[in-house]
CSV table of C-alpha atoms and ligand atoms in Angstrom, one decimal:
chain,number,residue,atom,x,y,z
L,1,MET,CA,-61.6,4.2,20.0
L,2,ILE,CA,-61.6,0.7,21.1
L,3,PRO,CA,-58.2,-0.3,21.9
L,4,ALA,CA,-56.4,-3.8,21.3
L,5,VAL,CA,-57.0,-6.4,23.9
L,6,ARG,CA,-54.1,-6.5,26.7
L,7,GLY,CA,-51.2,-8.4,25.5
L,8,THR,CA,-51.9,-8.3,22.1
L,9,ARG,CA,-50.3,-6.4,19.4
L,10,ASP,CA,-50.6,-5.0,16.1
L,11,ILE,CA,-47.8,-5.8,14.1
L,12,LEU,CA,-47.3,-2.6,11.8
L,13,PRO,CA,-45.9,-1.9,8.7
L,14,GLY,CA,-41.9,-1.0,9.3
L,15,GLU,CA,-42.0,-4.0,11.5
L,16,THR,CA,-43.8,-6.6,9.1
L,17,GLU,CA,-40.3,-6.7,7.1
L,18,ARG,CA,-38.7,-7.8,9.8
L,19,TRP,CA,-41.2,-10.6,10.5
L,20,ALA,CA,-41.0,-11.5,6.8
L,21,PHE,CA,-37.2,-11.8,7.0
L,22,VAL,CA,-37.5,-14.0,10.2
L,23,GLU,CA,-40.5,-16.1,8.8
L,24,GLY,CA,-38.8,-16.4,5.3
L,25,THR,CA,-35.1,-17.0,7.0
L,26,ALA,CA,-36.7,-20.0,9.1
L,27,ARG,CA,-38.9,-21.8,6.2
L,28,ARG,CA,-35.8,-21.7,4.0
L,29,LEU,CA,-33.9,-23.6,6.6
L,30,PHE,CA,-36.6,-25.6,7.8
L,31,GLU,CA,-36.8,-27.1,4.3
L,32,GLN,CA,-33.4,-27.4,3.9
L,33,TYR,CA,-33.1,-29.8,6.9
L,34,GLY,CA,-36.0,-31.6,5.3
L,35,TYR,CA,-39.0,-30.5,7.3
L,36,PHE,CA,-42.4,-30.0,5.6
L,37,GLU,CA,-44.8,-27.5,6.4
L,38,ILE,CA,-48.1,-28.2,8.3
L,39,ARG,CA,-51.1,-26.2,9.5
L,40,THR,CA,-53.4,-27.0,12.4
L,41,PRO,CA,-56.4,-25.2,13.6
L,42,ILE,CA,-55.9,-22.4,16.1
L,43,ILE,CA,-58.8,-24.1,18.3
L,44,GLU,CA,-58.5,-27.5,19.9
L,45,ARG,CA,-60.5,-29.8,22.3
L,46,GLU,CA,-59.4,-28.6,25.9
L,47,GLU,CA,-58.4,-32.2,27.0
L,48,LEU,CA,-55.7,-32.0,24.5
L,49,PHE,CA,-53.6,-29.7,26.1
L,50,ALA,CA,-54.8,-30.8,29.6
L,51,LYS,CA,-53.3,-34.4,28.6
L,52,GLY,CA,-50.5,-33.2,26.5
L,53,THR,CA,-49.0,-30.0,28.0
L,54,GLY,CA,-49.9,-31.2,31.3
L,55,GLU,CA,-52.3,-30.5,34.2
L,56,THR,CA,-49.5,-29.7,36.5
L,57,THR,CA,-48.1,-27.1,34.3
L,58,ASP,CA,-48.6,-23.2,34.9
L,59,ILE,CA,-50.2,-23.3,31.3
L,60,VAL,CA,-52.7,-25.6,31.9
L,61,GLN,CA,-53.6,-24.4,35.2
L,62,LYS,CA,-53.4,-20.7,34.7
L,63,GLU,CA,-52.9,-19.6,31.4
L,64,MET,CA,-55.5,-21.1,28.4
L,65,TYR,CA,-57.9,-19.3,27.0
L,66,SER,CA,-61.0,-21.9,26.9
L,67,PHE,CA,-64.3,-21.6,26.7
L,68,ILE,CA,-67.5,-23.8,26.0
L,69,ASP,CA,-68.8,-23.2,22.4
L,70,LYS,CA,-72.6,-23.1,21.4
L,71,GLY,CA,-72.6,-26.9,21.1
L,72,GLY,CA,-71.2,-27.5,24.6
L,73,GLU,CA,-67.8,-28.6,23.5
L,74,ARG,CA,-64.8,-27.3,25.5
L,75,ILE,CA,-62.5,-25.4,23.4
L,76,THR,CA,-58.9,-24.1,23.8
L,77,LEU,CA,-56.8,-21.5,21.9
L,78,ARG,CA,-53.7,-23.5,21.4
L,79,PRO,CA,-51.0,-22.1,24.2
L,80,GLU,CA,-48.4,-24.3,22.0
L,81,ALA,CA,-48.3,-26.2,18.7
L,82,THR,CA,-46.4,-29.3,20.0
L,83,PRO,CA,-49.9,-31.3,21.1
L,84,SER,CA,-51.7,-30.2,18.1
L,85,LEU,CA,-48.7,-31.4,15.5
L,86,VAL,CA,-48.8,-34.8,17.5
L,87,ARG,CA,-52.8,-35.0,17.4
L,88,ALA,CA,-52.3,-34.5,13.5
L,89,PHE,CA,-49.2,-37.1,13.4
L,90,VAL,CA,-51.5,-39.5,14.9
L,91,GLU,CA,-54.9,-38.5,13.0
L,92,HIS,CA,-53.7,-38.6,9.9
L,93,ALA,CA,-50.8,-41.5,10.5
L,94,LEU,CA,-48.2,-39.3,9.0
L,95,GLU,CA,-45.8,-41.7,9.6
L,96,GLN,CA,-47.3,-43.9,6.9
L,97,SER,CA,-47.4,-40.9,4.3
L,98,MET,CA,-44.1,-39.3,5.0
L,99,ALA,CA,-40.3,-41.1,5.0
L,100,VAL,CA,-39.6,-39.2,8.2
L,101,PRO,CA,-42.2,-37.2,9.7
L,102,LYS,CA,-40.6,-33.7,10.2
L,103,LEU,CA,-42.8,-30.9,10.5
L,104,TYR,CA,-42.9,-27.4,11.0
L,105,THR,CA,-45.5,-24.8,11.3
L,106,LEU,CA,-45.8,-21.4,12.4
L,107,GLY,CA,-48.8,-19.1,13.9
L,108,PRO,CA,-50.4,-17.3,16.6
L,109,MET,CA,-50.6,-19.2,20.2
L,110,PHE,CA,-52.3,-17.8,23.2
L,111,ARG,CA,-51.4,-17.7,26.8
L,112,TYR,CA,-53.0,-15.6,29.5
L,113,GLU,CA,-49.7,-14.5,30.9
L,114,ARG,CA,-48.6,-11.0,32.7
L,115,PRO,CA,-47.7,-8.9,29.6
L,116,GLN,CA,-44.3,-7.3,29.6
L,117,LYS,CA,-41.7,-6.8,26.8
L,118,GLY,CA,-41.1,-10.1,24.9
L,119,ARG,CA,-44.3,-11.4,26.6
L,120,TYR,CA,-47.8,-11.4,25.0
L,121,ARG,CA,-51.2,-12.9,25.3
L,122,GLN,CA,-51.1,-13.4,21.7
L,123,PHE,CA,-47.7,-14.4,20.3
L,124,HIS,CA,-46.3,-16.3,17.5
L,125,GLN,CA,-44.2,-19.5,17.3
L,126,LEU,CA,-42.2,-21.3,14.5
L,127,ASP,CA,-42.3,-24.7,15.7
L,128,VAL,CA,-40.7,-27.7,14.2
L,129,GLU,CA,-41.1,-31.6,15.3
L,130,VAL,CA,-39.5,-34.9,14.4
L,131,PHE,CA,-41.3,-38.1,15.1
L,132,GLY,CA,-40.4,-41.5,15.4
L,133,VAL,CA,-36.4,-41.3,15.7
L,134,LYS,CA,-35.2,-42.6,19.1
L,135,ASP,CA,-31.3,-42.1,17.8
L,136,PRO,CA,-29.6,-39.3,19.9
L,137,SER,CA,-28.2,-37.9,16.3
L,138,VAL,CA,-31.6,-36.3,16.0
L,139,ASP,CA,-31.6,-34.4,19.0
L,140,GLY,CA,-28.1,-33.3,17.6
L,141,GLU,CA,-29.5,-32.4,14.4
L,142,VAL,CA,-32.7,-30.6,15.9
L,143,ILE,CA,-30.3,-28.5,18.1
L,144,ASP,CA,-28.0,-27.5,15.2
L,145,LEU,CA,-31.1,-26.8,13.2
L,146,ALA,CA,-32.0,-24.1,16.2
L,147,TRP,CA,-28.7,-22.8,16.5
L,148,ALA,CA,-28.7,-22.5,12.6
L,149,LEU,CA,-31.7,-20.3,12.8
L,150,VAL,CA,-30.5,-17.7,15.3
L,151,ARG,CA,-27.3,-17.4,13.2
L,152,ALA,CA,-28.9,-17.1,10.1
L,153,LEU,CA,-31.0,-14.0,11.5
L,154,GLY,CA,-27.7,-12.6,12.8
L,155,ILE,CA,-28.7,-12.6,16.5
L,156,GLU,CA,-25.9,-12.3,18.6
L,157,HIS,CA,-24.9,-12.9,22.3
L,158,VAL,CA,-26.9,-16.1,22.3
L,159,GLU,CA,-26.1,-19.0,24.4
L,160,LEU,CA,-27.2,-22.5,24.1
L,161,ALA,CA,-28.4,-24.2,27.8
L,162,ILE,CA,-28.9,-28.0,27.5
L,163,ASN,CA,-30.0,-30.7,30.1
L,164,SER,CA,-31.3,-34.1,30.5
L,165,VAL,CA,-34.4,-34.7,32.4
L,166,GLY,CA,-34.2,-38.4,32.5
L,167,CYS,CA,-37.3,-41.1,31.5
L,168,PRO,CA,-40.0,-42.5,33.5
L,169,GLU,CA,-37.3,-45.1,34.5
L,170,CYS,CA,-34.9,-42.8,36.6
L,171,ARG,CA,-37.3,-39.7,37.2
L,172,PRO,CA,-39.0,-41.5,40.4
L,173,ALA,CA,-35.5,-41.7,41.7
L,174,PHE,CA,-34.8,-38.2,40.8
L,175,THR,CA,-38.3,-36.9,42.3
L,176,ARG,CA,-37.6,-38.8,45.7
L,177,ALA,CA,-34.2,-37.2,46.0
L,178,LEU,CA,-35.4,-33.7,45.2
L,179,VAL,CA,-38.6,-34.1,48.0
L,180,GLU,CA,-35.8,-35.4,50.6
L,181,ALA,CA,-33.4,-32.7,49.9
L,182,LEU,CA,-36.1,-30.1,50.3
L,183,GLY,CA,-37.1,-31.6,53.7
L,184,ARG,CA,-38.6,-29.2,55.8
L,185,ASP,CA,-37.4,-26.3,53.6
L,186,VAL,CA,-40.7,-26.9,51.4
L,187,GLU,CA,-42.5,-24.8,53.9
L,188,LYS,CA,-40.2,-21.7,53.2
L,189,LEU,CA,-41.0,-21.9,49.4
L,190,CYS,CA,-44.1,-19.8,47.7
L,191,GLY,CA,-47.5,-21.1,47.6
L,192,ASP,CA,-47.0,-22.4,44.0
L,193,CYS,CA,-43.9,-24.3,44.8
L,194,ARG,CA,-45.6,-25.9,48.1
L,195,ARG,CA,-48.3,-27.2,45.5
L,196,ARG,CA,-45.8,-28.3,43.2
L,197,ALA,CA,-44.1,-30.4,45.8
L,198,GLU,CA,-47.3,-32.4,46.2
L,199,THR,CA,-47.9,-32.4,42.3
L,200,ASN,CA,-45.2,-32.5,40.3
L,201,PRO,CA,-41.6,-31.6,42.5
L,202,LEU,CA,-39.7,-31.2,39.2
L,203,ARG,CA,-41.7,-28.1,38.6
L,204,ILE,CA,-40.3,-26.3,41.6
L,205,PHE,CA,-37.4,-25.8,39.0
L,206,ASP,CA,-39.8,-23.4,37.2
L,207,CYS,CA,-40.1,-20.7,40.2
L,208,LYS,CA,-39.2,-17.5,39.5
L,209,VAL,CA,-39.9,-16.1,43.0
L,210,PRO,CA,-36.7,-14.5,44.4
L,211,ALA,CA,-36.8,-15.4,47.9
L,212,ASP,CA,-37.2,-19.1,46.6
L,213,GLN,CA,-34.0,-19.1,44.3
L,214,PRO,CA,-31.2,-19.8,47.3
L,215,ILE,CA,-33.2,-23.2,48.1
L,216,ILE,CA,-33.8,-24.2,44.7
L,217,ASP,CA,-30.1,-23.8,43.8
L,218,ARG,CA,-29.0,-26.4,46.6
L,219,LEU,CA,-31.5,-28.8,45.3
L,220,PRO,CA,-30.0,-31.9,43.2
L,221,HIS,CA,-29.4,-32.1,39.6
L,222,THR,CA,-31.3,-34.4,37.4
L,223,VAL,CA,-28.1,-35.3,35.5
L,224,ASP,CA,-26.6,-37.2,38.5
L,225,TYR,CA,-29.7,-39.5,38.6
L,226,LEU,CA,-30.0,-40.4,35.0
L,227,CYS,CA,-30.1,-44.4,34.4
L,228,ASP,CA,-27.8,-46.0,32.0
L,229,ALA,CA,-29.6,-45.6,28.8
L,230,CYS,CA,-30.4,-41.7,29.7
L,231,ARG,CA,-27.0,-41.0,30.4
L,232,VAL,CA,-25.4,-42.8,27.3
L,233,HIS,CA,-28.2,-40.9,25.3
L,234,PHE,CA,-27.0,-37.3,26.8
L,235,ASP,CA,-23.3,-38.1,26.3
L,236,ALA,CA,-24.0,-38.9,22.6
L,237,VAL,CA,-26.1,-35.7,22.1
L,238,ARG,CA,-22.9,-33.7,23.7
L,239,ALA,CA,-20.4,-35.5,21.5
L,240,ASP,CA,-22.7,-34.3,18.4
L,241,LEU,CA,-22.9,-30.7,19.7
L,242,ASP,CA,-19.2,-30.8,19.6
L,243,VAL,CA,-18.9,-32.3,16.2
L,244,TYR,CA,-21.1,-29.5,15.0
L,245,GLY,CA,-19.1,-26.9,16.9
L,246,ILE,CA,-22.0,-25.5,18.5
L,247,PRO,CA,-21.1,-24.1,22.1
L,248,TYR,CA,-23.2,-25.0,25.0
L,249,HIS,CA,-23.6,-25.4,28.9
L,250,VAL,CA,-25.3,-27.9,30.9
L,251,SER,CA,-27.8,-26.0,33.0
L,252,HIS,CA,-29.3,-28.1,35.8
L,253,ARG,CA,-32.5,-26.0,36.1
L,254,LEU,CA,-33.7,-26.6,32.8
L,255,VAL,CA,-36.4,-28.8,33.0
L,256,ARG,CA,-38.8,-26.6,30.9
L,257,GLY,CA,-42.6,-25.8,31.9
L,258,LEU,CA,-43.9,-28.5,30.1
L,259,ASP,CA,-44.6,-31.9,31.6
L,260,TYR,CA,-44.1,-33.9,28.4
L,261,TYR,CA,-40.2,-33.6,28.3
L,262,THR,CA,-37.9,-36.8,28.4
L,263,ARG,CA,-34.2,-36.8,28.2
L,264,THR,CA,-32.9,-33.9,26.0
L,265,THR,CA,-34.1,-30.3,27.0
L,266,PHE,CA,-32.6,-27.2,25.5
L,267,GLU,CA,-32.9,-23.3,25.4
L,268,VAL,CA,-31.1,-20.4,23.5
L,269,LEU,CA,-31.2,-17.4,25.4
L,270,ALA,CA,-30.4,-13.9,23.8
L,271,GLY,CA,-28.3,-11.6,26.4
L,272,HIS,CA,-29.7,-8.5,25.4
L,273,LEU,CA,-33.4,-9.3,26.1
L,274,GLY,CA,-33.9,-8.7,29.6
L,275,ALA,CA,-36.1,-10.9,31.6
L,276,GLN,CA,-38.0,-12.7,28.7
L,277,ASN,CA,-34.6,-14.0,27.1
L,278,ALA,CA,-35.4,-17.6,26.0
L,279,VAL,CA,-35.8,-16.9,22.2
L,280,LEU,CA,-36.6,-20.7,21.9
L,281,GLY,CA,-37.0,-23.7,23.5
L,282,GLY,CA,-37.4,-27.5,23.0
L,283,GLY,CA,-36.7,-31.1,23.9
L,284,ARG,CA,-37.6,-34.7,23.6
L,285,TYR,CA,-41.1,-36.1,24.6
L,286,ASP,CA,-40.7,-40.0,24.3
L,287,GLY,CA,-44.3,-40.7,25.8
L,288,LEU,CA,-46.4,-38.0,24.5
L,289,VAL,CA,-47.4,-39.7,21.0
L,290,ARG,CA,-48.7,-42.7,23.1
L,291,GLN,CA,-50.3,-40.7,25.9
L,292,LEU,CA,-52.4,-38.9,23.3
L,293,GLY,CA,-53.8,-42.1,22.1
L,294,GLY,CA,-51.2,-42.7,19.1
L,295,PRO,CA,-48.6,-45.7,18.6
L,296,ASP,CA,-45.6,-45.8,20.7
L,297,ARG,CA,-43.4,-43.4,19.1
L,298,VAL,CA,-40.7,-41.0,20.2
L,299,GLY,CA,-40.5,-37.0,19.3
L,300,ILE,CA,-38.3,-34.0,19.6
L,301,GLY,CA,-38.7,-30.5,18.5
L,302,PHE,CA,-38.6,-26.9,19.6
L,303,ALA,CA,-40.6,-23.5,19.2
L,304,ALA,CA,-39.1,-20.2,18.7
L,305,GLY,CA,-41.2,-17.4,19.7
L,306,ILE,CA,-41.1,-15.0,16.4
L,307,GLU,CA,-41.7,-11.8,18.8
L,308,ARG,CA,-38.4,-12.4,20.9
L,309,LEU,CA,-36.7,-13.0,17.6
L,310,VAL,CA,-37.8,-10.1,15.8
L,311,LEU,CA,-36.8,-8.0,19.2
L,312,ALA,CA,-33.2,-9.8,19.2
L,313,LEU,CA,-32.4,-9.0,15.4
L,314,PRO,CA,-29.9,-6.6,14.7
L,315,ALA,CA,-30.9,-3.0,13.7
L,316,GLU,CA,-29.5,-3.1,10.4
L,317,LEU,CA,-31.2,-5.7,8.4
L,318,PRO,CA,-30.6,-6.8,5.0
L,319,VAL,CA,-34.3,-6.1,4.2
L,320,ALA,CA,-36.2,-2.8,3.2
L,321,PRO,CA,-39.6,-1.9,3.0
L,322,PRO,CA,-41.1,-2.1,-0.4
L,323,VAL,CA,-40.3,1.0,-2.5
L,324,PRO,CA,-42.2,1.9,-5.8
L,325,ASP,CA,-39.7,1.5,-9.1
L,326,ALA,CA,-41.6,4.3,-10.2
L,327,PHE,CA,-44.3,7.2,-9.6
L,328,VAL,CA,-46.6,8.1,-12.4
L,329,ALA,CA,-47.9,11.9,-12.2
L,330,ALA,CA,-50.6,12.9,-14.3
L,331,LEU,CA,-51.7,16.9,-15.3
L,332,GLY,CA,-55.1,16.7,-16.8
L,333,ASP,CA,-58.1,14.5,-17.2
L,334,GLN,CA,-56.7,13.1,-20.7
L,335,ALA,CA,-53.2,12.5,-19.2
L,336,ARG,CA,-54.9,10.9,-16.4
L,337,ARG,CA,-56.3,8.0,-18.7
L,338,GLU,CA,-53.1,7.5,-20.4
L,339,ALA,CA,-51.3,7.6,-16.9
L,340,LEU,CA,-53.9,4.6,-15.8
L,341,ALA,CA,-52.8,2.7,-18.7
L,342,LEU,CA,-48.9,3.3,-18.0
L,343,LEU,CA,-49.8,2.3,-14.6
L,344,ARG,CA,-51.2,-0.9,-15.7
L,345,ASP,CA,-48.3,-1.6,-18.2
L,346,LEU,CA,-45.5,-1.1,-15.3
L,347,ARG,CA,-47.5,-3.3,-12.9
L,348,ARG,CA,-48.1,-6.3,-15.8
L,349,ALA,CA,-44.2,-5.9,-16.2
L,350,GLY,CA,-44.2,-7.2,-12.7
L,351,LEU,CA,-42.9,-3.2,-11.5
L,352,ASN,CA,-44.0,-1.5,-8.3
L,353,ALA,CA,-45.7,1.7,-9.5
L,354,GLN,CA,-47.8,3.8,-7.7
L,355,PHE,CA,-50.3,7.0,-8.4
L,356,ASP,CA,-51.8,9.8,-6.9
L,357,TYR,CA,-55.4,9.1,-6.9
L,358,GLU,CA,-56.9,12.4,-6.1
L,359,GLY,CA,-54.9,14.0,-9.3
L,360,ARG,CA,-53.5,17.2,-7.5
L,361,THR,CA,-51.0,19.7,-8.4
L,362,LEU,CA,-47.6,18.3,-9.9
L,363,LYS,CA,-46.0,19.9,-7.0
L,364,SER,CA,-48.0,17.5,-4.6
L,365,GLN,CA,-47.9,14.9,-6.7
L,366,MET,CA,-43.9,15.2,-6.6
L,367,LYS,CA,-43.9,15.5,-2.9
L,368,ARG,CA,-45.8,12.1,-2.6
L,369,ALA,CA,-43.6,10.3,-4.9
L,370,ASP,CA,-40.8,11.8,-2.7
L,371,ARG,CA,-42.6,10.6,0.6
L,372,LEU,CA,-42.6,6.9,-1.2
L,373,GLY,CA,-38.9,6.8,-2.0
L,374,ALA,CA,-40.0,6.5,-5.8
L,375,PRO,CA,-36.6,6.9,-7.6
L,376,LEU,CA,-38.4,7.7,-10.9
L,377,VAL,CA,-41.3,10.0,-11.6
L,378,LEU,CA,-43.0,9.3,-15.1
L,379,ILE,CA,-44.9,12.6,-15.9
L,380,LEU,CA,-47.8,12.7,-18.1
L,381,GLY,CA,-49.2,16.4,-19.3
L,382,GLU,CA,-50.7,17.6,-22.2
L,383,ASP,CA,-47.5,18.2,-24.1
L,384,GLU,CA,-46.1,14.9,-23.5
L,385,LEU,CA,-49.4,13.4,-24.8
L,386,ALA,CA,-49.0,15.2,-27.9
L,387,ARG,CA,-45.6,14.0,-28.6
L,388,GLY,CA,-46.3,10.4,-27.4
L,389,GLN,CA,-43.7,10.8,-24.8
L,390,VAL,CA,-43.5,10.8,-21.1
L,391,THR,CA,-40.7,12.8,-19.0
L,392,VAL,CA,-38.8,11.0,-16.6
L,393,LYS,CA,-37.6,12.8,-13.6
L,394,ARG,CA,-34.8,11.2,-11.6
L,395,MET,CA,-35.5,12.1,-8.1
L,396,ALA,CA,-31.9,11.5,-7.0
L,397,THR,CA,-30.5,14.2,-9.3
L,398,SER,CA,-33.6,16.2,-10.0
L,399,THR,CA,-32.6,16.1,-13.6
L,400,GLN,CA,-35.7,15.1,-16.3
L,401,GLU,CA,-35.5,13.8,-19.9
L,402,PRO,CA,-38.4,12.9,-22.4
L,403,VAL,CA,-38.8,9.5,-23.2
L,404,PRO,CA,-40.9,7.6,-26.0
L,405,ARG,CA,-44.2,6.3,-24.3
L,406,HIS,CA,-43.5,2.9,-25.6
L,407,GLU,CA,-39.8,2.7,-23.9
L,408,ALA,CA,-41.1,4.1,-20.6
L,409,VAL,CA,-41.6,0.5,-19.0
L,410,ALA,CA,-38.4,-0.9,-20.4
L,411,LEU,CA,-36.8,1.9,-18.8
L,412,VAL,CA,-38.1,1.5,-15.4
L,413,ALA,CA,-37.3,-2.0,-15.7
L,414,ARG,CA,-33.7,-1.4,-16.7
L,415,GLU,CA,-33.2,1.3,-13.6
L,416,ARG,CA,-34.7,-1.3,-11.3
L,417,ALA,CA,-32.3,-4.0,-12.4
L,418,ALA,CA,-29.5,-1.8,-12.2
L,419,ARG,CA,-30.5,-0.5,-8.6
L,420,ARG,CA,-30.5,-4.1,-7.3
L,421,ALA,CA,-27.3,-5.1,-8.8
L,422,ALA,CA,-25.8,-2.0,-7.3
L,423,ALA,CA,-27.2,-3.2,-3.9
L,424,THR,CA,-25.9,-6.9,-4.0
L,425,ARG,CA,-22.2,-5.6,-5.1
K,501,LIG,P1,-42.0,-23.0,25.2
K,501,LIG,O1,-40.6,-22.6,26.0
K,501,LIG,O2,-43.4,-22.8,26.3
K,501,LIG,O3,-42.1,-24.2,24.5
K,501,LIG,O4,-42.2,-21.8,24.2
K,501,LIG,C1,-41.3,-21.9,23.2
K,501,LIG,C2,-40.9,-20.2,22.9
K,501,LIG,O5,-42.0,-19.6,22.7
K,501,LIG,C3,-40.4,-19.4,23.9
K,501,LIG,O6,-39.0,-19.7,24.0
K,501,LIG,C4,-40.8,-18.0,23.7
K,501,LIG,O7,-39.7,-17.5,22.9
K,501,LIG,C5,-42.2,-18.2,23.2
K,501,LIG,N1,-42.9,-17.6,24.2
K,501,LIG,C6,-43.5,-18.5,24.9
K,501,LIG,N2,-44.6,-17.8,25.8
K,501,LIG,C7,-44.5,-16.8,25.2
K,501,LIG,C8,-45.4,-15.5,25.4
K,501,LIG,N3,-46.4,-15.4,26.1
K,501,LIG,N4,-45.1,-14.4,24.7
K,501,LIG,C9,-44.1,-14.1,23.9
K,501,LIG,N5,-43.2,-15.5,23.4
K,501,LIG,C10,-43.6,-16.4,24.0
K,501,LIG,C11,-43.1,-24.5,23.7
K,501,LIG,O8,-43.9,-24.0,23.6
K,501,LIG,C12,-43.0,-26.0,23.0
K,501,LIG,N6,-44.1,-26.4,22.3
K,501,LIG,C13,-41.6,-26.3,22.3
K,501,LIG,C14,-41.4,-27.4,22.0
K,501,LIG,C15,-41.6,-27.9,20.6
K,501,LIG,N7,-40.9,-28.5,22.7
K,501,LIG,C16,-40.8,-29.7,21.8
K,501,LIG,N8,-41.3,-29.2,20.7
């Protein structure tokens, strides 16, 4: 047996229904908030992420799946969707064709991380991005959408953390204060942090090394160094969250591990997920579109990890795996032909009908119907054929009755409608 690649998973029947529930709920919500779906390629030029996600991020330094293709081009399997959506926004001048460029996408992302529960090398994101709106009310709306998503999925024990990381105006003063506060303690930090202190001191807040934490906890906070414009913006976002009635706390360490963020950053954490508890994260990136060669347009968005949302779902979901409406059992060659015709009629009527291809004994066919959870079995034998009937067996009560062949499809449809009505009551 050749096993799956480390850090990748098969999503099996039984789990796929939970995925479909998450994806379906997200699509409905995104569209309700005015987002349009976009699909971009999984492979992009490596430089898109080097420039977009940022040279000093862990993603670009350690985690990208990059290779040189047969034409000599440096290609990367996308580690996140934001740079791809920015690229598409610029490449297709979407601001000209869309009233408000609000985009969503979903699909696989790739990061060479150490796999553990909730962290994979191939994982999936639901991602939304809005371009061109500077007003802080869009930050509030995007956070409201993120919050609405976790609520609609019934995920409990969630908390919203927000922060402001400032802008190119106020960032240098903060970085100076950070380096100053670190002082000689920088030598006590891990190798990664010592490197970060040189390249991008803000990244020190991403450090997870336990021994470094007391030093990092003493460092200054970005919110204390915001310029006036950033402070007004942050206050407005907080006021909007109050209007929406969304509880949050300001997390001073929430600088997020990607280089493009300006001003608002946020994450939703699910308490019961363990170490990998961020179900979604996002923020504003006012310089990224221009940095990637586009016009001077701001942007904001978030991405949720589908694996983590699925892990955080309540055990009891209002979704069930597909169950047949009827199982068709046949005895004998002639009956088998009629059974195929009946199967065809049931399926054309939009019903879920299953059959035992190997045509074994009635007992084994009933067993299979039972395993599939079919509420009705339509039995066709020589007697039934002769009388133009089918025998309908109700599995719940083990009772059976003859029904004219031409009424069988309508009966199965009626029973399904009754079951659905009962389920929604
Ligand atoms: P991110 O925080 O790197 O942000 O990822 C967003 C979410 O993807 C995380 O909160 C987590 O749920 C999930 N995730 C990330 N890495 C993994 C992994 N290895 N295994 C499983 N799930 C994972 C971004 O990707 C930004 N592009 C978000 C954004 C959009 N910011 C603005 N717009």
